[in-house]
Amino acid sequence: MGLEEVKVIGSRVSPFAARVMIAFNIKCVEYELIEENILNKSDLLLKSNPVYQKIPVLIHRQLPISESLVILHYIDEVWASGPSILPSDPYDRAVARFWAAYIDDKFFAAQLAILIAEGEEGKKGAAEEAAQILVLLEDAFTECSKGRKFFGGDRIGYLDIALGSFLAWVRVIHKMCGVRLIDECKNPKLFEWAQHFSAHVVVQDVLPETDELMDFAKLFVAKLHKPSG
Amino acid sequence: MGLEEVKVIGSRVSPFAARVMIAFNIKCVEYELIEENILNKSDLLLKSNPVYQKIPVLIHRQLPISESLVILHYIDEVWASGPSILPSDPYDRAVARFWAAYIDDKFFAAQLAILIAEGEEGKKGAAEEAAQILVLLEDAFTECSKGRKFFGGDRIGYLDIALGSFLAWVRVIHKMCGVRLIDECKNPKLFEWAQHFSAHVVVQDVLPETDELMDFAKLFVAKLHKPSG
């Protein structure tokens, strides 16, 4: 393959892979998506990311790069002439990195907890934990956006991608589990942000439709409930 | 306080705080260490890092920055004229970021598991898990150092700091639990690297003596064993 060819081992159902695709759309860089079956991993994935065996993996100049937030940094640094993904100010960058790590640590786990919770009480407890996380993220939005449309200000940046990549799953969780993660009354700013983000040209073709993702979500949850699966 | 004053809420017993202190030594930046009692947190810490309530917190220009790896990026970017902490090549940076996150995710947890494991069997299981992680880190050293002394090449860099900050705890775990994490036979390159790192002028006054850290480690493990503590 050509040295400069850009390949992404990913999947339309993965929020982490969506981050990479959105970043390439921002940079106007063409890439080939190698669709991975998350429920039955390929040899290419196992070879490219032997440590975690997870998507996404970016293959650039024949070298693999794993972990979505690491890949976002790499894209921003290699295709530096395109619009910036990370904020330009070091303090703003530190704040964005802090919250992106928080999202991966807490918000992702909270969504999984809702998906696998059993019974009404279980779902309710998981939803309450998630609601507390969203309160902090609403505050983070106020701090980062400084009254503008996105975490990144007037345009989509690192933290928009980190959180926004989950919006298709947020919609699926609402439909499957009856839990409204981003609520118009409780998180009015994030609610409005989510509309802007989802409708943005660099995002709209990346995030899957709710019904398409629902089909996968059902298989995924069934697999999570079967420890040997 | 002066706008340019640099304060670190940290502790000599914390590997994560050690990272920040080593980074400032590399950059030849003076800072004030505000010693935190990890077992009884101060109001300043709770106010400065309300989300995680953990050290280290860097306070610069009166703004708090949390999470040690985020702080290392901030220091490298703000004091950019000093020796670089992150590698200069984007791919090398991606590799360093990948392994630093791996260290915080896996190696830190493996050390905690050894410290709190009960009985001979428990310790042995935890030690075997840690040994597998060290095999991967030995490979990572080969990849990153390219035959030179440090992960960062000829000088201490991001990944050296991320792993090396744990070396005082590695020695305590050997003395307290009889588990030799970095073994001369199994991890010869890391063993040699650890000697170079610990003796380096930017490190030697930062990492605590084994006996000093042992006293704290005993209190810390006792607290971990007492869930309500």
Short mmCIF file of C-alpha atoms in Angstrom, two decimals:
data_model
loop_
_atom_site.label_atom_id
_atom_site.label_comp_id
_atom_site.label_asym_id
_atom_site.label_seq_id
_atom_site.Cartn_x
_atom_site.Cartn_y
_atom_site.Cartn_z
CA MET A 1 0.00 0.00 0.00
CA GLY A 2 1.12 3.55 -0.60
CA LEU A 3 3.06 5.10 2.25
CA GLU A 4 0.65 7.99 2.53
CA GLU A 5 -2.52 5.91 2.38
CA VAL A 6 -4.69 6.39 5.44
CA LYS A 7 -6.67 3.44 6.75
CA VAL A 8 -8.92 3.21 9.76
CA ILE A 9 -9.84 -0.12 11.29
CA GLY A 10 -13.17 0.86 12.74
CA SER A 11 -16.89 0.38 12.68
CA ARG A 12 -19.90 2.59 12.21
CA VAL A 13 -21.28 1.38 15.55
CA SER A 14 -18.23 2.39 17.60
CA PRO A 15 -18.20 5.84 19.22
CA PHE A 16 -14.42 5.60 19.52
CA ALA A 17 -14.03 4.95 15.80
CA ALA A 18 -16.48 7.80 15.07
CA ARG A 19 -14.02 10.17 16.72
CA VAL A 20 -11.34 9.34 14.18
CA MET A 21 -13.74 9.70 11.23
CA ILE A 22 -14.99 13.08 12.48
CA ALA A 23 -11.40 14.28 12.93
CA PHE A 24 -10.53 13.31 9.35
CA ASN A 25 -13.65 15.09 8.10
CA ILE A 26 -12.54 18.24 9.95
CA LYS A 27 -9.12 17.96 8.33
CA CYS A 28 -10.61 17.09 4.89
CA VAL A 29 -8.40 13.98 4.74
CA GLU A 30 -9.62 10.96 2.81
CA TYR A 31 -9.31 7.59 4.48
CA GLU A 32 -10.32 4.03 3.85
CA LEU A 33 -12.58 2.56 6.54
CA ILE A 34 -11.84 -1.12 7.14
CA GLU A 35 -15.09 -2.23 8.76
CA GLU A 36 -14.38 -4.47 11.74
CA ASN A 37 -16.86 -6.91 13.25
CA ILE A 38 -16.58 -6.02 16.95
CA LEU A 39 -18.19 -9.30 17.95
CA ASN A 40 -15.69 -11.37 15.93
CA LYS A 41 -12.31 -9.67 15.68
CA SER A 42 -10.11 -9.86 12.58
CA ASP A 43 -6.48 -10.94 12.38
CA LEU A 44 -5.62 -7.46 11.12
CA LEU A 45 -7.01 -5.90 14.30
CA LEU A 46 -5.30 -8.43 16.60
CA LYS A 47 -2.00 -7.79 14.82
CA SER A 48 -2.40 -4.00 14.71
CA ASN A 49 -3.45 -3.52 18.34
CA PRO A 50 -2.17 -6.61 20.19
CA VAL A 51 -2.31 -4.92 23.60
CA TYR A 52 -6.00 -3.98 23.73
CA GLN A 53 -7.35 -5.69 20.58
CA LYS A 54 -9.78 -2.80 20.19
CA ILE A 55 -10.87 -0.42 17.47
CA PRO A 56 -10.15 2.15 16.25
CA VAL A 57 -6.68 1.66 14.85
CA LEU A 58 -5.29 4.22 12.44
CA ILE A 59 -2.78 2.88 9.94
CA HIS A 60 -0.65 5.66 8.48
CA ARG A 61 2.71 5.25 6.74
CA GLN A 62 2.18 1.54 7.41
CA LEU A 63 2.36 2.13 11.17
CA PRO A 64 -0.56 1.40 13.52
CA ILE A 65 -1.75 3.89 16.14
CA SER A 66 -4.31 2.84 18.76
CA GLU A 67 -6.56 4.53 21.32
CA SER A 68 -8.94 7.13 19.95
CA LEU A 69 -7.72 10.10 22.00
CA VAL A 70 -4.11 9.32 21.07
CA ILE A 71 -5.18 9.14 17.42
CA LEU A 72 -6.93 12.55 17.67
CA HIS A 73 -3.66 14.09 18.86
CA TYR A 74 -1.76 12.36 16.05
CA ILE A 75 -4.20 13.60 13.39
CA ASP A 76 -4.05 17.14 14.74
CA GLU A 77 -0.24 17.10 14.72
CA VAL A 78 0.35 15.39 11.35
CA TRP A 79 -2.31 17.29 9.40
CA ALA A 80 -1.50 20.51 11.23
CA SER A 81 -2.41 22.80 8.32
CA GLY A 82 -6.12 21.90 8.57
CA PRO A 83 -8.45 23.37 11.21
CA SER A 84 -7.14 22.68 14.72
CA ILE A 85 -8.77 20.00 16.85
CA LEU A 86 -7.06 20.77 20.17
CA PRO A 87 -7.46 24.33 21.53
CA SER A 88 -4.53 26.64 20.83
CA ASP A 89 -4.01 27.83 24.42
CA PRO A 90 -2.10 25.40 26.71
CA TYR A 91 -4.51 25.88 29.61
CA ASP A 92 -7.55 25.32 27.39
CA ARG A 93 -5.80 22.22 26.02
CA ALA A 94 -5.23 20.93 29.56
CA VAL A 95 -8.90 21.47 30.42
CA ALA A 96 -10.00 19.69 27.23
CA ARG A 97 -7.66 16.75 27.92
CA PHE A 98 -8.91 16.51 31.50
CA TRP A 99 -12.56 16.30 30.47
CA ALA A 100 -11.96 13.95 27.55
CA ALA A 101 -10.28 11.50 29.92
CA TYR A 102 -13.18 11.97 32.35
CA ILE A 103 -15.67 11.15 29.59
CA ASP A 104 -13.82 7.92 28.74
CA ASP A 105 -13.45 7.01 32.38
CA LYS A 106 -16.90 7.90 33.73
CA PHE A 107 -19.43 8.62 30.98
CA PHE A 108 -18.61 5.53 28.93
CA ALA A 109 -18.86 3.31 32.03
CA ALA A 110 -22.15 4.98 33.01
CA GLN A 111 -23.66 4.18 29.61
CA LEU A 112 -22.53 0.56 29.81
CA ALA A 113 -24.01 0.33 33.31
CA ILE A 114 -27.41 1.49 32.02
CA LEU A 115 -27.29 -0.93 29.10
CA ILE A 116 -26.57 -3.97 31.27
CA ALA A 117 -28.57 -2.99 34.38
CA GLU A 118 -31.32 -5.46 35.14
CA GLY A 119 -34.75 -4.59 36.53
CA GLU A 120 -36.34 -1.19 37.10
CA GLU A 121 -34.33 -0.48 40.26
CA GLY A 122 -31.05 -1.35 38.55
CA LYS A 123 -31.79 0.94 35.59
CA LYS A 124 -32.87 3.74 37.91
CA GLY A 125 -29.66 3.55 39.96
CA ALA A 126 -27.50 3.53 36.84
CA ALA A 127 -29.47 6.45 35.37
CA GLU A 128 -28.97 8.49 38.54
CA GLU A 129 -25.22 7.93 38.47
CA ALA A 130 -25.14 9.01 34.83
CA ALA A 131 -27.20 12.12 35.63
CA GLN A 132 -24.55 13.28 38.13
CA ILE A 133 -21.86 12.92 35.46
CA LEU A 134 -23.94 14.95 33.02
CA VAL A 135 -24.26 17.77 35.58
CA LEU A 136 -20.46 18.02 35.65
CA LEU A 137 -20.28 17.90 31.86
CA GLU A 138 -22.87 20.69 31.61
CA ASP A 139 -20.57 22.80 33.83
CA ALA A 140 -17.58 21.80 31.69
CA PHE A 141 -19.48 23.00 28.61
CA THR A 142 -20.10 26.39 30.22
CA GLU A 143 -16.39 26.65 31.12
CA CYS A 144 -15.06 25.58 27.73
CA SER A 145 -17.54 27.10 25.29
CA LYS A 146 -17.52 30.57 26.91
CA GLY A 147 -21.00 31.25 25.54
CA ARG A 148 -20.35 29.89 22.07
CA LYS A 149 -21.86 26.89 20.25
CA PHE A 150 -19.26 24.21 20.92
CA PHE A 151 -16.81 23.08 23.60
CA GLY A 152 -14.21 24.21 21.05
CA GLY A 153 -15.82 27.64 20.72
CA ASP A 154 -17.13 28.54 17.29
CA ARG A 155 -16.09 25.23 15.81
CA ILE A 156 -16.02 21.55 16.74
CA GLY A 157 -12.91 20.58 18.67
CA TYR A 158 -11.36 17.84 20.77
CA LEU A 159 -13.93 17.75 23.55
CA ASP A 160 -16.87 18.06 21.15
CA ILE A 161 -15.56 14.97 19.38
CA ALA A 162 -14.86 13.10 22.63
CA LEU A 163 -18.42 13.57 23.94
CA GLY A 164 -20.31 13.94 20.67
CA SER A 165 -19.12 10.57 19.41
CA PHE A 166 -21.48 9.02 21.98
CA LEU A 167 -24.63 10.83 20.79
CA ALA A 168 -25.90 7.94 18.67
CA TRP A 169 -25.59 5.68 21.72
CA VAL A 170 -27.30 8.33 23.85
CA ARG A 171 -30.29 8.10 21.48
CA VAL A 172 -30.23 4.28 21.54
CA ILE A 173 -30.14 4.24 25.34
CA HIS A 174 -33.18 6.53 25.38
CA LYS A 175 -35.10 4.24 23.02
CA MET A 176 -33.93 0.90 24.48
CA CYS A 177 -33.80 1.71 28.17
CA GLY A 178 -36.06 4.75 28.53
CA VAL A 179 -33.21 6.81 30.02
CA ARG A 180 -32.79 10.33 28.66
CA LEU A 181 -29.11 11.02 29.29
CA ILE A 182 -29.00 14.56 27.91
CA ASP A 183 -32.18 16.15 29.15
CA GLU A 184 -33.61 19.43 27.87
CA CYS A 185 -34.51 20.58 31.41
CA LYS A 186 -31.53 19.24 33.38
CA ASN A 187 -28.81 19.84 30.78
CA PRO A 188 -30.18 22.63 28.58
CA LYS A 189 -26.81 23.72 27.22
CA LEU A 190 -25.68 20.19 26.35
CA PHE A 191 -29.10 19.55 24.83
CA GLU A 192 -28.68 22.48 22.47
CA TRP A 193 -25.03 21.57 21.82
CA ALA A 194 -26.06 18.03 20.87
CA GLN A 195 -28.40 19.41 18.17
CA HIS A 196 -25.66 21.61 16.72
CA PHE A 197 -23.10 18.81 16.86
CA SER A 198 -25.27 16.10 15.27
CA ALA A 199 -26.33 18.37 12.41
CA HIS A 200 -22.77 19.51 11.61
CA VAL A 201 -21.47 18.56 8.18
CA VAL A 202 -18.38 16.79 9.58
CA VAL A 203 -20.55 14.63 11.82
CA GLN A 204 -23.86 13.88 10.12
CA ASP A 205 -22.68 11.00 7.93
CA VAL A 206 -20.51 9.47 10.65
CA LEU A 207 -22.96 8.80 13.48
CA PRO A 208 -25.30 5.90 12.65
CA GLU A 209 -29.09 6.17 12.60
CA THR A 210 -30.79 5.12 15.83
CA ASP A 211 -32.56 2.08 14.33
CA GLU A 212 -29.39 0.84 12.64
CA LEU A 213 -27.47 1.10 15.91
CA MET A 214 -30.33 -0.50 17.89
CA ASP A 215 -29.91 -3.74 15.95
CA PHE A 216 -26.26 -3.91 16.95
CA ALA A 217 -26.93 -2.71 20.51
CA LYS A 218 -29.23 -5.67 21.15
CA LEU A 219 -26.54 -8.15 20.05
CA PHE A 220 -23.90 -6.27 22.05
CA VAL A 221 -25.94 -6.25 25.27
CA ALA A 222 -26.76 -9.95 24.85
CA LYS A 223 -23.03 -10.63 24.56
CA LEU A 224 -22.25 -8.52 27.66
CA HIS A 225 -24.76 -10.58 29.62
CA LYS A 226 -23.05 -13.82 28.56
CA PRO A 227 -19.58 -13.69 30.24
CA SER A 228 -18.22 -16.60 28.19
CA GLY A 229 -19.44 -15.09 24.88
CA MET B 1 0.09 35.28 45.00
CA GLY B 2 2.08 36.37 41.96
CA LEU B 3 0.55 35.41 38.64
CA GLU B 4 3.64 33.49 37.57
CA GLU B 5 4.11 31.62 40.85
CA VAL B 6 4.11 27.87 40.36
CA LYS B 7 2.63 25.69 43.08
CA VAL B 8 2.19 21.95 43.16
CA ILE B 9 -0.25 20.32 45.55
CA GLY B 10 1.51 17.01 45.93
CA SER B 11 3.31 14.65 48.23
CA ARG B 12 6.68 12.97 48.29
CA VAL B 13 4.95 9.58 48.56
CA SER B 14 2.85 9.98 45.40
CA PRO B 15 4.24 8.65 42.11
CA PHE B 16 1.83 10.89 40.24
CA ALA B 17 3.09 13.99 42.05
CA ALA B 18 6.68 12.84 41.43
CA ARG B 19 6.01 13.11 37.70
CA VAL B 20 5.28 16.82 37.99
CA MET B 21 8.35 17.46 40.14
CA ILE B 22 10.63 15.58 37.72
CA ALA B 23 9.18 17.54 34.79
CA PHE B 24 9.88 20.85 36.53
CA ASN B 25 13.43 19.71 37.28
CA ILE B 26 13.92 18.91 33.58
CA LYS B 27 12.67 22.38 32.69
CA CYS B 28 14.68 24.04 35.52
CA VAL B 29 11.50 25.69 36.79
CA GLU B 30 11.20 26.47 40.49
CA TYR B 31 7.97 25.54 42.19
CA GLU B 32 6.53 25.48 45.68
CA LEU B 33 5.46 22.03 46.86
CA ILE B 34 2.34 22.20 49.02
CA GLU B 35 2.60 18.89 50.86
CA GLU B 36 -0.78 17.16 50.99
CA ASN B 37 -1.76 14.49 53.49
CA ILE B 38 -3.23 11.84 51.19
CA LEU B 39 -4.98 10.17 54.10
CA ASN B 40 -6.69 13.40 55.19
CA LYS B 41 -7.34 15.73 52.27
CA SER B 42 -7.11 19.52 52.55
CA ASP B 43 -9.74 22.06 51.57
CA LEU B 44 -7.31 23.46 49.02
CA LEU B 45 -7.15 20.07 47.26
CA LEU B 46 -10.92 19.55 47.36
CA LYS B 47 -11.44 23.04 45.92
CA SER B 48 -8.69 22.70 43.28
CA ASN B 49 -9.65 19.25 41.99
CA PRO B 50 -13.32 18.79 42.94
CA VAL B 51 -13.89 16.05 40.35
CA TYR B 52 -11.27 13.52 41.47
CA GLN B 53 -10.03 15.08 44.73
CA LYS B 54 -6.59 13.70 43.95
CA ILE B 55 -3.03 14.97 43.81
CA PRO B 56 -1.14 16.27 41.98
CA VAL B 57 -2.68 19.61 41.13
CA LEU B 58 -0.54 22.25 39.46
CA ILE B 59 -1.54 25.83 40.20
CA HIS B 60 -0.17 28.24 37.61
CA ARG B 61 -1.41 31.75 36.90
CA GLN B 62 -3.89 31.02 39.72
CA LEU B 63 -5.53 28.27 37.64
CA PRO B 64 -5.58 24.62 38.76
CA ILE B 65 -4.64 21.77 36.41
CA SER B 66 -5.22 18.16 37.45
CA GLU B 67 -4.19 14.68 36.28
CA SER B 68 -0.45 14.07 36.10
CA LEU B 69 -0.25 13.22 32.38
CA VAL B 70 -2.30 16.30 31.51
CA ILE B 71 0.05 18.37 33.67
CA LEU B 72 3.13 16.93 31.89
CA HIS B 73 1.70 18.09 28.56
CA TYR B 74 0.96 21.52 30.04
CA ILE B 75 4.48 21.91 31.42
CA ASP B 76 6.01 20.86 28.11
CA GLU B 77 3.87 23.36 26.21
CA VAL B 78 4.14 26.34 28.56
CA TRP B 79 7.87 26.02 29.27
CA ALA B 80 8.60 25.06 25.68
CA SER B 81 12.06 26.60 25.60
CA GLY B 82 13.43 24.01 28.07
CA PRO B 83 14.35 20.44 27.09
CA SER B 84 11.36 18.65 25.50
CA ILE B 85 9.44 16.08 27.51
CA LEU B 86 7.28 14.66 24.70
CA PRO B 87 9.13 13.23 21.67
CA SER B 88 9.34 15.58 18.70
CA ASP B 89 8.00 13.15 16.07
CA PRO B 90 4.17 12.76 16.01
CA TYR B 91 4.34 8.97 15.70
CA ASP B 92 6.82 8.69 18.59
CA ARG B 93 4.53 10.97 20.59
CA ALA B 94 1.55 8.71 19.84
CA VAL B 95 3.53 5.65 20.98
CA ALA B 96 4.60 7.41 24.18
CA ARG B 97 1.03 8.52 24.92
CA PHE B 98 -0.27 5.01 24.28
CA TRP B 99 2.16 3.41 26.74
CA ALA B 100 1.79 6.11 29.39
CA ALA B 101 -1.97 5.49 29.41
CA TYR B 102 -1.27 1.75 29.56
CA ILE B 103 0.99 2.25 32.59
CA ASP B 104 -1.71 4.21 34.43
CA ASP B 105 -4.38 1.73 33.44
CA LYS B 106 -2.56 -1.57 34.01
CA PHE B 107 0.73 -1.17 35.86
CA PHE B 108 -0.69 1.03 38.61
CA ALA B 109 -3.58 -1.40 39.16
CA ALA B 110 -1.16 -4.35 39.20
CA GLN B 111 0.90 -2.72 41.96
CA LEU B 112 -2.19 -2.01 44.04
CA ALA B 113 -3.30 -5.62 43.54
CA ILE B 114 0.01 -6.89 44.94
CA LEU B 115 -0.14 -4.51 47.90
CA ILE B 116 -3.64 -5.57 48.94
CA ALA B 117 -3.47 -9.26 47.96
CA GLU B 118 -3.97 -11.55 50.96
CA GLY B 119 -2.19 -14.87 51.50
CA GLU B 120 0.63 -16.46 49.52
CA GLU B 121 -1.64 -17.56 46.66
CA GLY B 122 -3.16 -14.10 46.32
CA LYS B 123 0.25 -12.43 46.18
CA LYS B 124 1.50 -14.99 43.66
CA GLY B 125 -1.46 -14.44 41.33
CA ALA B 126 -1.09 -10.68 41.50
CA ALA B 127 2.67 -10.96 40.90
CA GLU B 128 2.11 -13.12 37.80
CA GLU B 129 -0.32 -10.59 36.34
CA ALA B 130 2.19 -7.82 36.93
CA ALA B 131 4.96 -9.89 35.32
CA GLN B 132 2.96 -10.07 32.08
CA ILE B 133 2.59 -6.30 32.06
CA LEU B 134 6.34 -5.89 32.57
CA VAL B 135 7.05 -8.13 29.57
CA LEU B 136 5.04 -5.72 27.39
CA LEU B 137 6.80 -2.72 28.93
CA GLU B 138 10.21 -4.32 28.24
CA ASP B 139 9.15 -4.57 24.57
CA ALA B 140 7.93 -0.98 24.67
CA PHE B 141 11.34 0.07 25.97
CA THR B 142 13.08 -1.67 23.07
CA GLU B 143 10.72 0.05 20.61
CA CYS B 144 11.01 3.54 22.10
CA SER B 145 14.64 3.71 23.22
CA LYS B 146 16.05 2.39 19.92
CA GLY B 147 19.15 1.12 21.76
CA ARG B 148 19.68 4.22 23.86
CA LYS B 149 19.50 4.73 27.63
CA PHE B 150 15.96 6.01 28.05
CA PHE B 151 12.48 5.61 26.56
CA GLY B 152 13.05 9.18 25.41
CA GLY B 153 16.39 8.27 23.76
CA ASP B 154 19.46 9.99 25.16
CA ARG B 155 17.45 11.91 27.72
CA ILE B 156 14.56 11.38 30.10
CA GLY B 157 11.19 11.97 28.44
CA TYR B 158 7.46 11.49 28.89
CA LEU B 159 7.43 7.71 29.15
CA ASP B 160 10.49 7.61 31.40
CA ILE B 161 8.66 9.91 33.78
CA ALA B 162 5.38 7.97 33.52
CA LEU B 163 7.00 4.65 34.45
CA GLY B 164 9.97 5.86 36.46
CA SER B 165 7.75 7.73 38.92
CA PHE B 166 6.75 4.30 40.27
CA LEU B 167 10.30 3.08 40.99
CA ALA B 168 10.21 3.97 44.70
CA TRP B 169 7.00 1.94 45.02
CA VAL B 170 8.60 -0.89 43.01
CA ARG B 171 11.31 -1.03 45.70
CA VAL B 172 8.77 -0.90 48.52
CA ILE B 173 6.75 -3.72 46.95
CA HIS B 174 9.92 -5.82 46.79
CA LYS B 175 10.70 -5.18 50.44
CA MET B 176 7.14 -5.42 51.79
CA CYS B 177 5.69 -8.16 49.61
CA GLY B 178 8.76 -10.03 48.33
CA VAL B 179 7.74 -9.35 44.71
CA ARG B 180 10.50 -8.17 42.40
CA LEU B 181 8.56 -6.28 39.71
CA ILE B 182 11.52 -5.29 37.54
CA ASP B 183 13.70 -8.37 37.47
CA GLU B 184 17.30 -8.44 36.24
CA CYS B 185 16.73 -11.75 34.39
CA LYS B 186 13.19 -11.25 33.07
CA ASN B 187 13.39 -7.53 32.28
CA PRO B 188 17.10 -6.86 31.77
CA LYS B 189 16.63 -3.66 29.76
CA LEU B 190 14.13 -2.14 32.20
CA PHE B 191 16.41 -3.19 35.06
CA GLU B 192 19.29 -1.24 33.56
CA TRP B 193 17.00 1.65 32.65
CA ALA B 194 15.75 1.84 36.25
CA GLN B 195 19.34 2.30 37.50
CA HIS B 196 19.98 5.11 35.02
CA PHE B 197 16.66 6.77 35.77
CA SER B 198 16.90 6.66 39.56
CA ALA B 199 20.43 8.06 39.55
CA HIS B 200 19.62 10.94 37.19
CA VAL B 201 20.02 14.41 38.63
CA VAL B 202 16.42 15.44 37.82
CA VAL B 203 15.09 12.39 39.66
CA GLN B 204 17.30 11.57 42.61
CA ASP B 205 15.90 14.08 45.08
CA VAL B 206 12.30 13.50 44.02
CA LEU B 207 11.77 9.78 44.64
CA PRO B 208 11.62 8.98 48.37
CA GLU B 209 13.93 6.54 50.16
CA THR B 210 12.54 3.03 50.51
CA ASP B 211 12.30 3.12 54.31
CA GLU B 212 10.59 6.53 54.30
CA LEU B 213 8.01 5.28 51.78
CA MET B 214 7.55 1.96 53.66
CA ASP B 215 6.20 3.82 56.69
CA PHE B 216 3.54 5.47 54.53
CA ALA B 217 2.87 2.27 52.54
CA LYS B 218 1.89 0.40 55.70
CA LEU B 219 -0.66 3.08 56.63
CA PHE B 220 -1.92 3.22 53.05
CA VAL B 221 -2.44 -0.55 52.78
CA ALA B 222 -4.16 -0.64 56.17
CA LYS B 223 -6.55 2.04 54.91
CA LEU B 224 -7.20 0.14 51.65
CA HIS B 225 -8.14 -2.92 53.70
CA LYS B 226 -10.67 -0.87 55.67
CA PRO B 227 -13.42 0.07 53.16
CA SER B 228 -14.99 2.65 55.46
CA GLY B 229 -11.63 4.30 56.21
#
